[in-house]
Short mmCIF file of C-alpha atoms in Angstrom, two decimals:
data_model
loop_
_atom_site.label_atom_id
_atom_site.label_comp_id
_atom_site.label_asym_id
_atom_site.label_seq_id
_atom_site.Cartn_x
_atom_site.Cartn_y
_atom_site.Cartn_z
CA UNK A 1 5.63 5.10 -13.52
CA UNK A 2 4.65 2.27 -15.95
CA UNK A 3 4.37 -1.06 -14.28
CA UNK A 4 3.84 -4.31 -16.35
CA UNK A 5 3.04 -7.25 -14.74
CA UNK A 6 3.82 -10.60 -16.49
CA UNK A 7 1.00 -13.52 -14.57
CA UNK A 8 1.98 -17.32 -15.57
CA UNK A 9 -0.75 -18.95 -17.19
CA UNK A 10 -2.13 -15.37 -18.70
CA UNK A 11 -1.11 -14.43 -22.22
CA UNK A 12 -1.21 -10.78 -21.74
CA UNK A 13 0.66 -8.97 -19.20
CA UNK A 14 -1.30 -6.62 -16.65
CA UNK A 15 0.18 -2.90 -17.27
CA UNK A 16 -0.83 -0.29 -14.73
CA UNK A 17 0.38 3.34 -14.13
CA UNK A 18 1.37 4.43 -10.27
CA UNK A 19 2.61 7.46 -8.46
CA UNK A 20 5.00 5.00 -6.12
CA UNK A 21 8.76 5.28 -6.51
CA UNK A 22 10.37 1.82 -7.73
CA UNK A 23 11.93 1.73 -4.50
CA UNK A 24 8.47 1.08 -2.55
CA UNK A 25 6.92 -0.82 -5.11
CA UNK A 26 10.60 -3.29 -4.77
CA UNK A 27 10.45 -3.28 -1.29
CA UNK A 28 6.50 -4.72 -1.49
CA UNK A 29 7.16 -6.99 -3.63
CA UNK A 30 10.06 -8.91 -1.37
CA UNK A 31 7.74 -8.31 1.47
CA UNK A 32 5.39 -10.29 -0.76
CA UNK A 33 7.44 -12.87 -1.98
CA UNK A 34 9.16 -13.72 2.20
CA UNK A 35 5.40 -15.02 2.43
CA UNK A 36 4.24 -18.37 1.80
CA UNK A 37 0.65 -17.08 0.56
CA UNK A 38 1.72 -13.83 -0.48
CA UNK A 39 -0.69 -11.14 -1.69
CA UNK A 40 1.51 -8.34 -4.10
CA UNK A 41 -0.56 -4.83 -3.67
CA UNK A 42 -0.12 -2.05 -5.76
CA UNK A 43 -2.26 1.40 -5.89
CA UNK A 44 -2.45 2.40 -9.47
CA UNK A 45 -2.07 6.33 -10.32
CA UNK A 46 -6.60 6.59 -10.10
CA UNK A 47 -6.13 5.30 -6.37
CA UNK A 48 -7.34 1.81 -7.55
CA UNK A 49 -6.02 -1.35 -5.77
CA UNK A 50 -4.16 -4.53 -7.75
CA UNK A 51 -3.72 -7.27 -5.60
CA UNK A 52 -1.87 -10.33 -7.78
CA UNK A 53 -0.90 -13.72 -4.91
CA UNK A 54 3.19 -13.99 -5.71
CA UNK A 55 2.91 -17.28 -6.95
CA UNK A 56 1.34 -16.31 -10.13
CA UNK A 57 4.06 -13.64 -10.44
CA UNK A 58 6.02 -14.50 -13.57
CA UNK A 59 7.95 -10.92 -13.75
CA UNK A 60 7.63 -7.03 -12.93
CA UNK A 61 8.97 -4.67 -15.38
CA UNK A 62 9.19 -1.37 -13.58
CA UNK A 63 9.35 1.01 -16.03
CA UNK A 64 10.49 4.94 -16.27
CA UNK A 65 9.39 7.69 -13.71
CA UNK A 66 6.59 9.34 -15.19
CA UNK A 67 7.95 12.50 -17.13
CA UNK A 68 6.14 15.52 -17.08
CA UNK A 69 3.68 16.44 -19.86
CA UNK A 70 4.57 19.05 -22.44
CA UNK A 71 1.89 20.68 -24.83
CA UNK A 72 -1.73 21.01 -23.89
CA UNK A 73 -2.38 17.53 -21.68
CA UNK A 74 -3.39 18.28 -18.38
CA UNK A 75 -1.09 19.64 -15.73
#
């Protein structure tokens, strides 16, 4: 799934692909935000790690689960 991440004070928003359902990725995020310092971690679809502190969060657009390829793209 697509997620975009909109950061306050950062013109462009931070878009990264993951294999979580929006279910985990929602229940990290309140986990995240109950924190006074929180630390928001996601693991992107290449097994990479974004960690963004929660008071820099400005939104979280979770997009559509990632369809399934048609035509010659991997498998």
């Amino acid at each position: 799934m697509e997620i975009k991440i909109g950061i306050t004070d950062v013109p462009r928003e931070v878009t990264i692909e993951s294999d979580d359902s929006a279910e985990t990725i929602e229940a990290g995020l309140r986990e995240s935000l109950a924190q006074p310092d929180g630390l928001f971690r996601l693991n992107d679809a290449k097994g990479r790690v974004v960690l963004v502190p929660t008071r820099t969060l400005a939104y979280l657009d979770l997009g559509q689960p990632n369809q399934r390829q048609v035509g010659f793209g991997r498998a």
